[in-house]
mmCIF file of C-alpha atoms in Angstrom:
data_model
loop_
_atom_site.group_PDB
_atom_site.id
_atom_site.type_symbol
_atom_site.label_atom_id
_atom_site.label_comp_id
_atom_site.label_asym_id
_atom_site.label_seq_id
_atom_site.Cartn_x
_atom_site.Cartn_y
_atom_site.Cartn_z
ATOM 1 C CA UNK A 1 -236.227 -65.415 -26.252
ATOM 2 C CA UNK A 2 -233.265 -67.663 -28.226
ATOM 3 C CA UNK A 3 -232.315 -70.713 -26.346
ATOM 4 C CA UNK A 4 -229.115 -72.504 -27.229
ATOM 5 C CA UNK A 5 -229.415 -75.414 -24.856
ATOM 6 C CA UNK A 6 -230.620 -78.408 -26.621
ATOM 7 C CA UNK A 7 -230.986 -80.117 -23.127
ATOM 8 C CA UNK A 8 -233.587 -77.721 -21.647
ATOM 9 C CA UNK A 9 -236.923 -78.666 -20.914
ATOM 10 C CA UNK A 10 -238.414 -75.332 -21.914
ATOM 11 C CA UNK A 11 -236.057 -75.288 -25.237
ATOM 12 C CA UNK A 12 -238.623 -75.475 -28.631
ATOM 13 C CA UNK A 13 -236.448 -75.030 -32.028
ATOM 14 C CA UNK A 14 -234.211 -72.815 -30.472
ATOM 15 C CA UNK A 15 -236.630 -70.473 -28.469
ATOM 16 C CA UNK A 16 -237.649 -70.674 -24.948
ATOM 17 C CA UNK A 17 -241.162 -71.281 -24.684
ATOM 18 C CA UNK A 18 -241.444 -69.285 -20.779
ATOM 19 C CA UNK A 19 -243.116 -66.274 -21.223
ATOM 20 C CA UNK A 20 -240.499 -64.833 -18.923
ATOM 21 C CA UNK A 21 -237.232 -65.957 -17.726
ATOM 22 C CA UNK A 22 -234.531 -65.259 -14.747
ATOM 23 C CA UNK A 23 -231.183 -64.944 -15.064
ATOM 24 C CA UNK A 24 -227.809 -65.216 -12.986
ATOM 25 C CA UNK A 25 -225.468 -62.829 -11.748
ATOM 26 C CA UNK A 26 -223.429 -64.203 -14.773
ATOM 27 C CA UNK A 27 -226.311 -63.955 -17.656
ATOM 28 C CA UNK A 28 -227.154 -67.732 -17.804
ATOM 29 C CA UNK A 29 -231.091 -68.217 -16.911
ATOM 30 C CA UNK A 30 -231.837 -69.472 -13.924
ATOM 31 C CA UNK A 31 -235.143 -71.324 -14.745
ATOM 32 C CA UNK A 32 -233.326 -73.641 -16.821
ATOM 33 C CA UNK A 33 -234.578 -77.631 -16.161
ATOM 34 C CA UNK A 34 -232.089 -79.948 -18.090
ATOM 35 C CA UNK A 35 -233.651 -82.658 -19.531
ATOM 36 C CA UNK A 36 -232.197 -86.423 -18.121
ATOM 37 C CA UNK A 37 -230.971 -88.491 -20.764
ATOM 38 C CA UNK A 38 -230.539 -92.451 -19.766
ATOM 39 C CA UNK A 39 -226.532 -93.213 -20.124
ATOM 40 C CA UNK A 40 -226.438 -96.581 -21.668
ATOM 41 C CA UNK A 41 -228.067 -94.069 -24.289
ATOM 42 C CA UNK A 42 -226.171 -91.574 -24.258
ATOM 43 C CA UNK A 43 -222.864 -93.982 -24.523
ATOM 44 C CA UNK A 44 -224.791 -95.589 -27.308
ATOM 45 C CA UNK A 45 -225.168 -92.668 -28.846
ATOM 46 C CA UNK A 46 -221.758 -91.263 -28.757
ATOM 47 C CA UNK A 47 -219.628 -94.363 -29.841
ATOM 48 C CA UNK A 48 -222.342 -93.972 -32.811
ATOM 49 C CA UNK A 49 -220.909 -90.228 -33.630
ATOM 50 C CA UNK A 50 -217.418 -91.529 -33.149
ATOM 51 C CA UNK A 51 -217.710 -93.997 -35.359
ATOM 52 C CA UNK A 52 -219.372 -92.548 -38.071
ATOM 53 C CA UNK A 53 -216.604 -89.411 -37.735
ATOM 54 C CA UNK A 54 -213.748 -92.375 -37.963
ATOM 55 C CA UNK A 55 -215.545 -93.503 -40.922
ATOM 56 C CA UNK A 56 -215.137 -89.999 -43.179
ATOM 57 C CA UNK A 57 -211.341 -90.636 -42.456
#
């Protein structure tokens, strides 16, 4: 099955590596475990983006 969310634990290049999944009432899988990332990281990370998008200006 295609996974789009980069942050699940069971996401592998785009496909969910569960041999079967669950999903919601509203068609978004309910065995989904999002992965934690640390936030001085994740802040890190984004004024990294930002920057490097301010850059191409």
């Amino acid at each position: 099955m295609n996974c789009a969310n980069d942050y699940c634990l069971y996401n592998r290049a785009f496909e969910c590596i569960l041999d079967e999944v669950s999903l919601d009432s509203i068609g978004m899988c309910d065995d989904c475990i999002v992965v934690k990332i640390d936030e001085n990281i994740l802040e890190e990370e984004k004024k990294m983006q930002l920057d490097a998008l301010e850059s191409r200006s």
